[in-house]
Amino acid sequence: MSAAQPLTSTGAGLAPAPALSHMHTLSLFVHDRPGVLVRVAIVFARRGYNIESLVVSPAARAGFSRMTITCSGDPTTLEQIIKQLAKLVDVVHAIDHTGQEVIESEIALMKLECGIDERTQILQIADQFKCRVVDYGPESLVIRSYGSSEKIDALILLLEPYRLTELVRSGKVIMTRGIETT
Amino acid sequence: MDINLPTGAEKLIQCLEREGVEYIFGYSGGAAMPIFDALVDSRIKLVLTRHEQGATHMADGYARATGKPGVVLVTSGPGATNTITGLLTGHMDSVPLVVLCGQQIVSLLGTDAFQEADVTGLTYPVVKHSYLVKDSGDIPRVAKEAFYIATTGRPGPVLIDLPKDVTQGECNAPFIDEDDLDLPGYTIPGRADPARIEEAAALLKSAKRPVLYVGNGAVIAGAGKSIMNLAEKVRTPIVNTLLGKGAADETHPLHLGMLGMHGTAYANKAVDGCDLIMSIGARWDDRITGKLDEFCSNAVKIHVDIDPAENNKILQPDVFIEGDARLAIEDLLPLVETGDTSQWLDQCAAWRKQYPLRYPKQGGLRAQHVLDRLHGITQGHAVLATDVGQHQMWAAQFCLSTNNRHWLSSGGAGTMGYGLPAAIGAQFGCPDKKVWTICGDGGFQMTQAELATAQIHRLPIKCLIINNNFLGMVRQWQEMFFENRYSGVDLEGNPDFVKLAQAYGIKAFRIRRPADVDRILEEAQDYDEGPCVVVAEVVKEDNVFPMIPAGAPLSGMLTEKPKTKLAKPTGST
Ligand SMILES: Cc1ncc(C[n+]2csc(CCOP(=O)(O)OP(=O)(O)O)c2C)c(N)n1
């Protein structure tokens, strides 16, 4: 912005109207202190934001943790959420990786109640998705799938007709490529 | 037990002494007994209040009036939950508080033991930070962190929950210095980015109709002098928020007083007509902006704030300057030039003439008259602590502030019951100043028990009760927007406040006639043997104007009661 510019408001005014719900992926690096998870959760809850998945794990540096959070809601609220997260005394940084080319993975376990006659079809699907069958029972199969969350979503869609009785997903974990900070 | 080692409680009190704490406002109880015991041998003075909410507002008043952190000590369970209103009040208005709560012993946490409450859990949303201490050895670190966090950056309340076995157990840990703090997630913005300052300077240079909009951040940073220099150099009018009062001299010819819902008409007209508005530590609150998408919609916006989360929270400024308000304005000063704003200043002066604050001189005793005269007598040199309601707005309009930290009012939370205890805290912090509290009859009764606290310490606070026998502010809304259907606003059955004060042994005055106002206010101002109460029996039904109905644009400001029926406001409350 230069002095020569006429005096008109550039970006000023209302924050943009809330767009449709979007999925976002955030990465938090936090000091491992009691209550940090609750404080983080409250920042979302107070603004009516939906957390889809949350993975907490020890960080490379002792005494610190990683939180990978996928959530949905409008981008304007998310901007405020990220700033409020960053403001928490125990949060070292909070980064929005939405739309960024990052390495991401997730694991899912799926229990299907199926008789012998259905197995071939299920195993074919599992094979297509490079899943492993980790438990064979007389009336059930447990399949483990590993990969992107989208791939797991697609697999679930295909398996739902086969009495998918239990589903446990780890939640998405991500890491940036190269030396950029996650 | 090694007799040479202090207990956790003793160590805690030593930590507070090292922080320079003079007073603790508190209320005792079982789980806090080791801490109260440790206070017996301390030079820190304990002020026993009559309710824990009173203790928090006292600490708050002390903090706002002195700039030093206010400290509260309460017991577990209900003692701790009674602090929540005070925490919210302090949190909303960025007040540095350290609240110490006793707690059940560690092994009983989570078992519904006697007077156990999950106090950290209950208070997360109303604190800047909090601690549940489970090891006596953590006390020195936690205490140091608490004071550091409460007082730096954007200040706020910090709560420390202290199980009784932790304060009773021995503490072998050394004191911690600020340099030893390990808070990797906590950063304090300092000096602003010079590039942003240059952008702001360029925008100010091309502005024809600039306005400086001053908030609590300027009070906290002590930015008033720099703001006056900036205003005089650029020749720009100033307006301030309710909480910004006192940062810059409201009696200065460039100052248009308070803006917003009950601000002066000339302040609101200036803001509505400006081509540049620069917030200095103010956060575009809904009491200020009214209908947001019509607020200064064509004006350039600059926002100085120490809290980066305020950037684009309500609106996106053209330039956001992250940093301490005083330092930012000091950096900006050499870059700005004398503006060609004489037409604009003339216009503002014309508005001031055309729409003065006024009130009817007949028809009984009026709160506005009493407060107008209070200003005449105190001249901005007394600390004024208000409660919440019509009297608060009238006080803000008529009692112009000329000194920083002389105006204490619950803005963000609008907490009734704040005024009296806040005045008590302020008087403890400023023994040489005249301290008044201005209360409504409703709010006064919420914490009136603290009269005892004031009396025991012979604090010469002056408690002005504007008695209209109504919850006036709510009644005004019902009159204006709900067709006079009064519901839950009649305080019929109020006690005789003069007799009530006398029951505490407190000197009391009553004002019934306009002719008595000056004499009695002066007498109260000069009375310093202890607290005194002045009860002004004002007309029951009166309205605060100007008024911008919640959610209406600034241009929808009413300067008197409209003849036609108004639609119910769309804005929050
Ligand atoms: C703790 C609390 N309860 C309720 C309110 C809502 N409220 C705002 S102003 C007001 C009326 C205050 O009446 P009073 O203290 O008599 O002062 P007045 O408006 O008459 O000057 C009320 C009830 C509040 N702000 N705080």
Short mmCIF file of N, CA and C and ligand atoms in Angstrom, two decimals, chain B residues 53 85 367 387-392 394 413-417 439-446 466-475 488-489 491 540 544, ligand 1:
data_model
loop_
_atom_site.label_atom_id
_atom_site.label_comp_id
_atom_site.label_asym_id
_atom_site.label_seq_id
_atom_site.Cartn_x
_atom_site.Cartn_y
_atom_site.Cartn_z
N GLN B 53 -17.43 -13.24 45.30
CA GLN B 53 -17.58 -12.37 44.11
C GLN B 53 -17.03 -10.99 44.43
N THR B 85 -18.07 -15.19 38.29
CA THR B 85 -18.54 -13.92 37.73
C THR B 85 -17.39 -12.90 37.68
N ALA B 367 -30.91 11.69 37.69
CA ALA B 367 -29.58 11.10 37.80
C ALA B 367 -28.56 11.92 37.02
N ASP B 387 -21.33 0.81 38.58
CA ASP B 387 -22.01 -0.46 38.43
C ASP B 387 -22.53 -0.52 36.98
N VAL B 388 -23.57 -1.28 36.74
CA VAL B 388 -24.03 -1.47 35.36
C VAL B 388 -25.50 -1.07 35.23
N GLY B 389 -25.78 -0.28 34.24
CA GLY B 389 -27.16 0.13 34.00
C GLY B 389 -27.20 1.57 33.50
N GLN B 390 -28.35 2.20 33.67
CA GLN B 390 -28.51 3.57 33.18
C GLN B 390 -27.51 4.52 33.83
N HIS B 391 -27.35 4.38 35.15
CA HIS B 391 -26.45 5.29 35.87
C HIS B 391 -25.03 5.20 35.31
N GLN B 392 -24.66 4.00 34.87
CA GLN B 392 -23.32 3.78 34.29
C GLN B 392 -23.16 4.58 33.00
N TRP B 394 -25.00 7.21 32.05
CA TRP B 394 -25.03 8.64 32.33
C TRP B 394 -23.69 9.09 32.91
N ALA B 413 -18.46 -7.71 30.22
CA ALA B 413 -19.41 -8.59 30.88
C ALA B 413 -20.65 -7.83 31.35
N GLY B 414 -20.52 -6.55 31.61
CA GLY B 414 -21.65 -5.79 32.14
C GLY B 414 -22.14 -6.39 33.44
N THR B 415 -21.24 -6.53 34.39
CA THR B 415 -21.55 -7.25 35.63
C THR B 415 -22.15 -6.33 36.68
N MET B 416 -23.44 -6.50 36.95
CA MET B 416 -24.05 -5.79 38.08
C MET B 416 -23.40 -6.29 39.37
N GLY B 417 -23.20 -5.39 40.30
CA GLY B 417 -22.54 -5.76 41.54
C GLY B 417 -21.05 -5.46 41.52
N CYS B 439 -23.62 3.57 41.78
CA CYS B 439 -24.39 2.32 41.64
C CYS B 439 -25.85 2.61 41.39
N GLY B 440 -26.51 1.67 40.76
CA GLY B 440 -27.97 1.67 40.73
C GLY B 440 -28.46 0.95 41.97
N ASP B 441 -29.73 1.12 42.27
CA ASP B 441 -30.26 0.43 43.45
C ASP B 441 -30.28 -1.08 43.24
N GLY B 442 -30.37 -1.50 41.99
CA GLY B 442 -30.34 -2.93 41.71
C GLY B 442 -28.95 -3.51 41.92
N GLY B 443 -27.98 -2.99 41.21
CA GLY B 443 -26.61 -3.53 41.27
C GLY B 443 -26.01 -3.39 42.65
N PHE B 444 -26.31 -2.28 43.32
CA PHE B 444 -25.76 -2.09 44.66
C PHE B 444 -26.12 -3.25 45.57
N GLN B 445 -27.37 -3.72 45.41
CA GLN B 445 -27.83 -4.77 46.32
C GLN B 445 -27.21 -6.12 46.02
N MET B 446 -26.57 -6.24 44.86
CA MET B 446 -25.94 -7.52 44.55
C MET B 446 -24.68 -7.76 45.38
N ILE B 466 -27.81 5.69 42.89
CA ILE B 466 -28.83 6.37 42.10
C ILE B 466 -30.09 5.51 42.21
N ASN B 467 -30.98 5.92 43.10
CA ASN B 467 -32.12 5.05 43.41
C ASN B 467 -33.35 5.47 42.61
N ASN B 468 -33.68 4.67 41.61
CA ASN B 468 -34.92 4.92 40.86
C ASN B 468 -35.96 3.82 41.13
N ASN B 469 -35.65 2.95 42.07
CA ASN B 469 -36.57 1.86 42.44
C ASN B 469 -36.97 0.99 41.25
N PHE B 470 -36.10 0.97 40.27
CA PHE B 470 -36.32 0.12 39.09
C PHE B 470 -34.99 -0.46 38.65
N LEU B 471 -35.06 -1.56 37.93
CA LEU B 471 -33.91 -1.99 37.15
C LEU B 471 -34.00 -1.15 35.88
N GLY B 472 -33.46 0.06 36.00
CA GLY B 472 -33.77 1.12 35.06
C GLY B 472 -33.45 0.81 33.61
N MET B 473 -32.29 0.22 33.38
CA MET B 473 -31.89 0.01 31.99
C MET B 473 -32.84 -0.97 31.29
N VAL B 474 -33.21 -2.01 32.01
CA VAL B 474 -34.12 -2.99 31.41
C VAL B 474 -35.51 -2.37 31.25
N ARG B 475 -35.90 -1.59 32.28
CA ARG B 475 -37.19 -0.90 32.19
C ARG B 475 -37.23 0.01 30.96
N GLY B 488 -40.41 -7.92 35.56
CA GLY B 488 -39.19 -8.19 36.30
C GLY B 488 -38.26 -7.00 36.43
N VAL B 489 -38.82 -5.82 36.56
CA VAL B 489 -37.95 -4.64 36.67
C VAL B 489 -38.29 -3.75 37.87
N LEU B 491 -38.38 -2.65 41.52
CA LEU B 491 -37.69 -2.96 42.77
C LEU B 491 -38.46 -2.43 43.97
N LYS B 540 -38.39 8.04 38.91
CA LYS B 540 -38.41 6.59 38.69
C LYS B 540 -38.19 6.22 37.22
N VAL B 544 -32.03 6.89 29.00
CA VAL B 544 -30.70 7.32 28.56
C VAL B 544 -30.73 7.60 27.06
C1 LIG C 1 -25.49 -9.74 37.12
C2 LIG C 1 -26.40 -9.10 36.15
N1 LIG C 1 -27.69 -9.45 36.08
C3 LIG C 1 -28.51 -8.86 35.18
C4 LIG C 1 -28.04 -7.90 34.33
C5 LIG C 1 -28.97 -7.26 33.31
N2 LIG C 1 -29.11 -5.84 33.58
C6 LIG C 1 -28.39 -4.89 32.93
S1 LIG C 1 -28.70 -3.36 33.45
C7 LIG C 1 -29.85 -3.90 34.53
C8 LIG C 1 -30.60 -2.94 35.41
C9 LIG C 1 -29.75 -2.34 36.45
O1 LIG C 1 -30.57 -1.70 37.38
P1 LIG C 1 -29.97 -0.77 38.49
O2 LIG C 1 -28.80 -1.42 39.14
O3 LIG C 1 -31.03 -0.33 39.40
O4 LIG C 1 -29.39 0.47 37.65
P2 LIG C 1 -30.17 1.48 36.70
O5 LIG C 1 -30.23 0.89 35.33
O6 LIG C 1 -31.54 1.68 37.27
O7 LIG C 1 -29.34 2.70 36.73
C10 LIG C 1 -29.98 -5.29 34.47
C11 LIG C 1 -30.93 -6.07 35.28
C12 LIG C 1 -26.68 -7.58 34.43
N3 LIG C 1 -26.10 -6.69 33.62
N4 LIG C 1 -25.87 -8.17 35.35
#
